PDB file of C-alpha atoms in Angstrom:
ATOM      1  CA  MET A 641     -46.574 -53.027   9.546  1.00 41.00           C
ATOM      2  CA  THR A 642     -43.737 -53.869   7.185  1.00 44.00           C
ATOM      3  CA  SER A 643     -40.469 -52.120   6.519  1.00 41.00           C
ATOM      4  CA  HIS A 644     -41.777 -51.292   3.019  1.00 46.00           C
ATOM      5  CA  GLN A 645     -44.802 -49.498   4.435  1.00 48.00           C
ATOM      6  CA  HIS A 646     -42.929 -47.563   7.116  1.00 51.00           C
ATOM      7  CA  PRO A 647     -39.314 -46.988   6.034  1.00 60.00           C
ATOM      8  CA  PRO A 648     -38.781 -44.000   8.403  1.00 77.00           C
ATOM      9  CA  GLU A 649     -39.397 -46.182  11.474  1.00 81.00           C
ATOM     10  CA  LYS A 650     -36.993 -48.843  10.223  1.00 82.00           C
ATOM     11  CA  MET A 651     -34.353 -46.231   9.406  1.00 86.00           C
ATOM     12  CA  MET A 652     -34.701 -44.625  12.840  1.00 90.00           C
ATOM     13  CA  PHE A 653     -34.492 -48.086  14.406  1.00 92.00           C
ATOM     14  CA  GLN A 654     -31.078 -48.649  12.821  1.00 92.00           C
ATOM     15  CA  LEU A 655     -29.899 -45.123  13.571  1.00 93.00           C
ATOM     16  CA  THR A 656     -30.848 -45.472  17.237  1.00 94.00           C
ATOM     17  CA  LEU A 657     -28.874 -48.706  17.566  1.00 96.00           C
ATOM     18  CA  ARG A 658     -25.796 -47.077  16.037  1.00 96.00           C
ATOM     19  CA  ARG A 659     -26.114 -43.934  18.142  1.00 95.00           C
ATOM     20  CA  ARG A 660     -26.355 -46.028  21.300  1.00 95.00           C
ATOM     21  CA  GLY A 661     -23.094 -47.773  20.490  1.00 96.00           C
ATOM     22  CA  ILE A 662     -23.947 -50.943  18.589  1.00 97.00           C
ATOM     23  CA  SER A 663     -21.082 -51.308  16.119  1.00 96.00           C
ATOM     24  CA  ASP A 664     -20.929 -55.001  15.173  1.00 97.00           C
ATOM     25  CA  GLN A 665     -21.953 -55.010  11.516  1.00 97.00           C
ATOM     26  CA  ALA A 666     -23.260 -58.579  11.610  1.00 98.00           C
ATOM     27  CA  VAL A 667     -25.515 -57.704  14.553  1.00 98.00           C
ATOM     28  CA  LEU A 668     -26.756 -54.530  12.864  1.00 97.00           C
ATOM     29  CA  ARG A 669     -27.459 -56.409   9.656  1.00 96.00           C
ATOM     30  CA  THR A 670     -29.346 -59.118  11.538  1.00 97.00           C
ATOM     31  CA  MET A 671     -31.427 -56.559  13.433  1.00 97.00           C
ATOM     32  CA  GLU A 672     -32.286 -55.040  10.064  1.00 94.00           C
ATOM     33  CA  GLU A 673     -33.265 -58.383   8.538  1.00 95.00           C
ATOM     34  CA  VAL A 674     -35.380 -59.950  11.295  1.00 97.00           C
ATOM     35  CA  PRO A 675     -38.965 -58.623  10.988  1.00 96.00           C
ATOM     36  CA  ARG A 676     -39.657 -57.459  14.541  1.00 96.00           C
ATOM     37  CA  GLU A 677     -43.278 -56.638  13.673  1.00 95.00           C
ATOM     38  CA  LEU A 678     -43.993 -60.375  13.408  1.00 95.00           C
ATOM     39  CA  PHE A 679     -42.999 -60.912  17.044  1.00 97.00           C
ATOM     40  CA  VAL A 680     -45.286 -58.349  18.694  1.00 94.00           C
ATOM     41  CA  ASP A 681     -49.028 -58.364  19.241  1.00 92.00           C
ATOM     42  CA  GLU A 682     -51.022 -57.030  16.299  1.00 90.00           C
ATOM     43  CA  ALA A 683     -52.154 -53.993  18.307  1.00 91.00           C
ATOM     44  CA  ASP A 684     -48.501 -52.998  18.879  1.00 92.00           C
ATOM     45  CA  ARG A 685     -47.202 -53.437  15.334  1.00 92.00           C
ATOM     46  CA  ASP A 686     -47.119 -49.724  14.593  1.00 90.00           C
ATOM     47  CA  GLY A 687     -44.662 -49.369  17.471  1.00 91.00           C
ATOM     48  CA  ALA A 688     -42.606 -52.483  16.754  1.00 93.00           C
ATOM     49  CA  TYR A 689     -39.481 -50.520  15.782  1.00 93.00           C
ATOM     50  CA  ARG A 690     -39.528 -48.019  18.629  1.00 92.00           C
ATOM     51  CA  ASP A 691     -36.714 -48.501  21.137  1.00 91.00           C
ATOM     52  CA  SER A 692     -38.967 -49.744  23.899  1.00 92.00           C
ATOM     53  CA  ALA A 693     -40.099 -53.025  25.403  1.00 93.00           C
ATOM     54  CA  LEU A 694     -43.619 -54.158  24.524  1.00 94.00           C
ATOM     55  CA  PRO A 695     -46.071 -56.468  26.303  1.00 93.00           C
ATOM     56  CA  ILE A 696     -46.724 -59.946  24.936  1.00 95.00           C
ATOM     57  CA  ALA A 697     -48.895 -62.827  26.156  1.00 93.00           C
ATOM     58  CA  CYS A 698     -48.620 -64.420  29.618  1.00 92.00           C
ATOM     59  CA  GLY A 699     -47.590 -61.144  31.274  1.00 90.00           C
ATOM     60  CA  GLN A 700     -44.190 -61.193  29.562  1.00 93.00           C
ATOM     61  CA  THR A 701     -42.425 -58.654  27.338  1.00 93.00           C
ATOM     62  CA  ILE A 702     -40.387 -58.411  24.158  1.00 95.00           C
ATOM     63  CA  SER A 703     -37.192 -56.542  25.041  1.00 94.00           C
ATOM     64  CA  GLN A 704     -36.401 -53.183  23.517  1.00 94.00           C
ATOM     65  CA  PRO A 705     -34.311 -53.409  20.331  1.00 96.00           C
ATOM     66  CA  PHE A 706     -31.206 -51.857  21.899  1.00 96.00           C
ATOM     67  CA  VAL A 707     -31.118 -54.460  24.686  1.00 96.00           C
ATOM     68  CA  VAL A 708     -31.539 -57.301  22.178  1.00 97.00           C
ATOM     69  CA  ALA A 709     -28.739 -55.895  20.009  1.00 98.00           C
ATOM     70  CA  TYR A 710     -26.476 -55.137  22.984  1.00 97.00           C
ATOM     71  CA  MET A 711     -26.822 -58.591  24.546  1.00 98.00           C
ATOM     72  CA  THR A 712     -26.278 -60.214  21.156  1.00 98.00           C
ATOM     73  CA  GLU A 713     -23.177 -58.124  20.508  1.00 98.00           C
ATOM     74  CA  GLN A 714     -21.735 -59.030  23.904  1.00 98.00           C
ATOM     75  CA  LEU A 715     -22.028 -62.739  23.061  1.00 98.00           C
ATOM     76  CA  GLN A 716     -19.502 -62.360  20.195  1.00 98.00           C
ATOM     77  CA  LEU A 717     -21.298 -65.051  18.219  1.00 98.00           C
ATOM     78  CA  GLN A 718     -19.715 -67.186  15.525  1.00 97.00           C
ATOM     79  CA  LYS A 719     -21.342 -69.590  13.083  1.00 97.00           C
ATOM     80  CA  GLN A 720     -20.060 -72.699  14.855  1.00 97.00           C
ATOM     81  CA  HIS A 721     -21.483 -71.735  18.257  1.00 98.00           C
ATOM     82  CA  ARG A 722     -24.195 -73.644  20.083  1.00 98.00           C
ATOM     83  CA  VAL A 723     -26.350 -71.231  22.074  1.00 98.00           C
ATOM     84  CA  LEU A 724     -28.755 -71.707  24.986  1.00 98.00           C
ATOM     85  CA  GLU A 725     -31.426 -69.087  25.594  1.00 98.00           C
ATOM     86  CA  ILE A 726     -33.433 -69.070  28.815  1.00 97.00           C
ATOM     87  CA  GLY A 727     -36.761 -67.320  28.193  1.00 96.00           C
ATOM     88  CA  THR A 728     -38.045 -67.623  24.621  1.00 97.00           C
ATOM     89  CA  GLY A 729     -40.852 -65.094  24.979  1.00 96.00           C
ATOM     90  CA  SER A 730     -42.034 -64.059  21.517  1.00 97.00           C
ATOM     91  CA  GLY A 731     -39.059 -65.769  19.855  1.00 98.00           C
ATOM     92  CA  TYR A 732     -37.506 -62.517  18.624  1.00 98.00           C
ATOM     93  CA  GLN A 733     -34.161 -62.905  20.395  1.00 98.00           C
ATOM     94  CA  ALA A 734     -33.949 -66.516  19.190  1.00 98.00           C
ATOM     95  CA  ALA A 735     -34.558 -65.367  15.609  1.00 98.00           C
ATOM     96  CA  VAL A 736     -31.694 -62.895  15.922  1.00 98.00           C
ATOM     97  CA  LEU A 737     -29.418 -65.560  17.418  1.00 98.00           C
ATOM     98  CA  SER A 738     -30.325 -68.038  14.685  1.00 98.00           C
ATOM     99  CA  ARG A 739     -28.757 -65.873  11.978  1.00 98.00           C
ATOM    100  CA  LEU A 740     -25.457 -65.528  13.827  1.00 98.00           C
ATOM    101  CA  ALA A 741     -24.917 -68.927  15.477  1.00 98.00           C
ATOM    102  CA  GLY A 742     -24.919 -72.558  14.416  1.00 98.00           C
ATOM    103  CA  GLN A 743     -27.562 -73.982  16.756  1.00 98.00           C
ATOM    104  CA  VAL A 744     -29.940 -72.366  19.244  1.00 98.00           C
ATOM    105  CA  LEU A 745     -31.866 -74.115  22.005  1.00 98.00           C
ATOM    106  CA  THR A 746     -34.394 -71.766  23.579  1.00 98.00           C
ATOM    107  CA  VAL A 747     -36.348 -72.714  26.701  1.00 97.00           C
ATOM    108  CA  GLU A 748     -39.754 -71.287  27.651  1.00 96.00           C
ATOM    109  CA  ARG A 749     -41.914 -72.081  30.706  1.00 95.00           C
ATOM    110  CA  TYR A 750     -45.209 -70.955  29.143  1.00 96.00           C
ATOM    111  CA  ARG A 751     -46.659 -73.412  26.618  1.00 96.00           C
ATOM    112  CA  LYS A 752     -48.578 -70.690  24.776  1.00 96.00           C
ATOM    113  CA  LEU A 753     -45.419 -68.640  24.230  1.00 96.00           C
ATOM    114  CA  ALA A 754     -43.368 -71.693  23.255  1.00 97.00           C
ATOM    115  CA  ASP A 755     -45.933 -72.850  20.685  1.00 97.00           C
ATOM    116  CA  THR A 756     -46.390 -69.376  19.192  1.00 97.00           C
ATOM    117  CA  ALA A 757     -42.645 -68.720  19.018  1.00 98.00           C
ATOM    118  CA  ARG A 758     -42.045 -72.110  17.383  1.00 98.00           C
ATOM    119  CA  ALA A 759     -44.590 -71.317  14.666  1.00 97.00           C
ATOM    120  CA  ARG A 760     -43.085 -67.878  14.022  1.00 97.00           C
ATOM    121  CA  LEU A 761     -39.560 -69.257  13.796  1.00 98.00           C
ATOM    122  CA  GLU A 762     -40.617 -72.022  11.427  1.00 97.00           C
ATOM    123  CA  LYS A 763     -42.360 -69.460   9.215  1.00 96.00           C
ATOM    124  CA  LEU A 764     -39.097 -67.497   9.017  1.00 96.00           C
ATOM    125  CA  ASP A 765     -37.095 -70.653   8.195  1.00 96.00           C
ATOM    126  CA  CYS A 766     -35.108 -70.500  11.436  1.00 97.00           C
ATOM    127  CA  HIS A 767     -34.481 -74.226  11.181  1.00 96.00           C
ATOM    128  CA  ASN A 768     -31.456 -74.158  13.499  1.00 98.00           C
ATOM    129  CA  VAL A 769     -33.628 -73.167  16.492  1.00 98.00           C
ATOM    130  CA  GLU A 770     -35.215 -75.704  18.838  1.00 98.00           C
ATOM    131  CA  VAL A 771     -37.947 -74.364  21.148  1.00 98.00           C
ATOM    132  CA  MET A 772     -38.290 -76.425  24.332  1.00 96.00           C
ATOM    133  CA  LEU A 773     -41.054 -76.158  26.903  1.00 96.00           C
ATOM    134  CA  GLY A 774     -39.282 -76.453  30.226  1.00 94.00           C
ATOM    135  CA  ASP A 775     -37.864 -74.951  33.392  1.00 93.00           C
ATOM    136  CA  GLY A 776     -34.890 -72.800  32.475  1.00 91.00           C
ATOM    137  CA  LEU A 777     -33.721 -72.845  36.083  1.00 88.00           C
ATOM    138  CA  ASN A 778     -33.734 -76.641  36.282  1.00 89.00           C
ATOM    139  CA  LEU A 779     -32.648 -78.045  32.925  1.00 91.00           C
ATOM    140  CA  PRO A 780     -32.123 -81.754  32.259  1.00 89.00           C
ATOM    141  CA  PRO A 781     -28.507 -82.804  32.941  1.00 85.00           C
ATOM    142  CA  ASN A 782     -27.993 -84.098  29.400  1.00 85.00           C
ATOM    143  CA  ILE A 783     -28.441 -80.631  27.853  1.00 87.00           C
ATOM    144  CA  GLY A 784     -25.161 -78.944  27.094  1.00 80.00           C
ATOM    145  CA  PRO A 785     -22.480 -77.887  27.087  1.00 94.00           C
ATOM    146  CA  PHE A 786     -22.909 -74.607  25.224  1.00 98.00           C
ATOM    147  CA  ASP A 787     -20.581 -72.033  23.707  1.00 98.00           C
ATOM    148  CA  ARG A 788     -22.930 -69.203  24.643  1.00 98.00           C
ATOM    149  CA  ILE A 789     -25.777 -68.783  27.145  1.00 98.00           C
ATOM    150  CA  ILE A 790     -28.190 -65.847  27.206  1.00 98.00           C
ATOM    151  CA  VAL A 791     -30.806 -65.317  29.903  1.00 97.00           C
ATOM    152  CA  THR A 792     -33.673 -62.967  29.074  1.00 95.00           C
ATOM    153  CA  ALA A 793     -35.299 -62.829  32.509  1.00 93.00           C
ATOM    154  CA  ALA A 794     -34.054 -61.373  35.788  1.00 94.00           C
ATOM    155  CA  MET A 795     -32.093 -63.655  38.097  1.00 95.00           C
ATOM    156  CA  GLU A 796     -31.213 -62.732  41.666  1.00 94.00           C
ATOM    157  CA  GLN A 797     -28.060 -64.745  41.103  1.00 94.00           C
ATOM    158  CA  ILE A 798     -26.782 -66.942  38.282  1.00 94.00           C
ATOM    159  CA  PRO A 799     -27.169 -70.620  39.219  1.00 92.00           C
ATOM    160  CA  GLU A 800     -23.971 -72.648  39.353  1.00 91.00           C
ATOM    161  CA  ASN A 801     -25.603 -75.430  37.335  1.00 89.00           C
ATOM    162  CA  LEU A 802     -26.118 -72.945  34.496  1.00 93.00           C
ATOM    163  CA  ILE A 803     -22.542 -71.675  34.646  1.00 94.00           C
ATOM    164  CA  GLY A 804     -21.396 -75.292  34.607  1.00 92.00           C
ATOM    165  CA  ARG A 805     -22.902 -75.749  31.135  1.00 94.00           C
ATOM    166  CA  LEU A 806     -20.461 -73.265  29.598  1.00 96.00           C
ATOM    167  CA  GLU A 807     -17.603 -74.535  27.460  1.00 96.00           C
ATOM    168  CA  VAL A 808     -14.125 -73.169  28.179  1.00 96.00           C
ATOM    169  CA  GLY A 809     -14.020 -69.875  26.313  1.00 97.00           C
ATOM    170  CA  GLY A 810     -17.797 -69.663  26.582  1.00 98.00           C
ATOM    171  CA  ILE A 811     -19.766 -66.524  27.398  1.00 98.00           C
ATOM    172  CA  LEU A 812     -22.907 -66.208  29.525  1.00 98.00           C
ATOM    173  CA  ILE A 813     -24.920 -63.010  29.756  1.00 98.00           C
ATOM    174  CA  ALA A 814     -27.819 -62.434  32.145  1.00 97.00           C
ATOM    175  CA  PRO A 815     -29.660 -59.647  33.994  1.00 97.00           C
ATOM    176  CA  VAL A 816     -28.766 -60.055  37.672  1.00 97.00           C
ATOM    177  CA  GLY A 817     -30.574 -58.328  40.521  1.00 95.00           C
ATOM    178  CA  PRO A 818     -33.899 -58.071  42.332  1.00 93.00           C
ATOM    179  CA  HIS A 819     -36.974 -59.312  40.494  1.00 88.00           C
ATOM    180  CA  GLN A 820     -38.721 -56.012  41.097  1.00 86.00           C
ATOM    181  CA  GLY A 821     -36.683 -53.018  39.982  1.00 88.00           C
ATOM    182  CA  VAL A 822     -33.378 -52.600  38.192  1.00 94.00           C
ATOM    183  CA  GLN A 823     -30.932 -55.364  37.343  1.00 97.00           C
ATOM    184  CA  THR A 824     -27.367 -55.252  36.048  1.00 97.00           C
ATOM    185  CA  LEU A 825     -26.572 -57.008  32.824  1.00 97.00           C
ATOM    186  CA  THR A 826     -23.697 -59.300  33.768  1.00 98.00           C
ATOM    187  CA  ARG A 827     -21.272 -61.145  31.496  1.00 98.00           C
ATOM    188  CA  LEU A 828     -19.385 -64.270  32.556  1.00 98.00           C
ATOM    189  CA  ILE A 829     -16.530 -65.791  30.545  1.00 98.00           C
ATOM    190  CA  ARG A 830     -15.269 -69.276  31.384  1.00 96.00           C
ATOM    191  CA  THR A 831     -11.480 -69.477  31.105  1.00 95.00           C
ATOM    192  CA  GLU A 832      -9.060 -72.280  31.892  1.00 94.00           C
ATOM    193  CA  ALA A 833      -8.406 -70.511  35.198  1.00 94.00           C
ATOM    194  CA  GLY A 834     -12.044 -69.979  36.169  1.00 94.00           C
ATOM    195  CA  ILE A 835     -14.832 -67.451  35.659  1.00 96.00           C
ATOM    196  CA  GLU A 836     -14.281 -63.826  34.663  1.00 97.00           C
ATOM    197  CA  ARG A 837     -17.222 -61.609  35.621  1.00 96.00           C
ATOM    198  CA  LYS A 838     -18.034 -58.131  34.318  1.00 97.00           C
ATOM    199  CA  GLU A 839     -21.012 -55.902  35.068  1.00 97.00           C
ATOM    200  CA  LEU A 840     -22.213 -54.015  32.003  1.00 96.00           C
ATOM    201  CA  VAL A 841     -25.353 -51.833  32.011  1.00 95.00           C
ATOM    202  CA  GLU A 842     -28.544 -51.461  34.031  1.00 94.00           C
ATOM    203  CA  VAL A 843     -31.654 -53.117  32.606  1.00 95.00           C
ATOM    204  CA  ARG A 844     -35.187 -54.132  33.578  1.00 91.00           C
ATOM    205  CA  PHE A 845     -36.458 -57.631  32.862  1.00 92.00           C
ATOM    206  CA  VAL A 846     -39.404 -59.693  34.027  1.00 89.00           C
ATOM    207  CA  PRO A 847     -38.359 -62.259  36.664  1.00 89.00           C
ATOM    208  CA  ALA A 848     -37.042 -65.720  35.882  1.00 89.00           C
ATOM    209  CA  LEU A 849     -39.401 -68.057  37.706  1.00 85.00           C
ATOM    210  CA  PRO A 850     -38.929 -71.750  38.498  1.00 82.00           C
ATOM    211  CA  GLY A 851     -41.029 -74.542  37.055  1.00 81.00           C
ATOM    212  CA  VAL A 852     -43.196 -74.886  33.978  1.00 89.00           C
ATOM    213  CA  ALA A 853     -46.278 -72.686  34.118  1.00 86.00           C
ATOM    214  CA  ARG A 854     -49.368 -74.869  34.626  1.00 78.00           C
ATOM    215  CA  GLU A 855     -52.057 -72.510  33.377  1.00 65.00           C
ATOM    216  CA  LEU A 856     -50.512 -71.610  30.015  1.00 52.00           C
TER     217      LEU A 856
END
């Protein structure tokens, strides 16, 4: 599917984002420009622009468009920002981030997903994105710091070593809660005085698991 073949779906996609409260024009423009149909399985391309999550390889999912737009908007991205993403998945969120930030490092524990996402991002000329196969819960100490951190898998709590990679003035956003069930999207801001925490909306994400997956 392309936006030229199915303009009503693309128009409804944008309208849904606006109706649900996405107002940042740069985010809306980026959501319009990134071809979501390239990041879903071929069998799901007709539904790529519906506001729902879709299954991808390795038992993972591509988040629904509203959640991608909402999390991106909450990051308040600027062109000079260096961003860390935990959970590359299909690469769709990284593609969105790449158009709004300076550099993006995205970490994926499944080799198959990392390799596929890297190829998609290269095809779309997202040259400011680095895809790393690794454990997002146990990153090498030399990675960081970052202006923004986004976690796209459910964490029962946000690890201190991840919070410690935030620059002063930096923002971290992650779904926090039980692996099975509903989580709360939580935003942390590092200030000179410490960490400001705000709970935002309820979401459902696949769990963030430790280690690099051996089988894929």
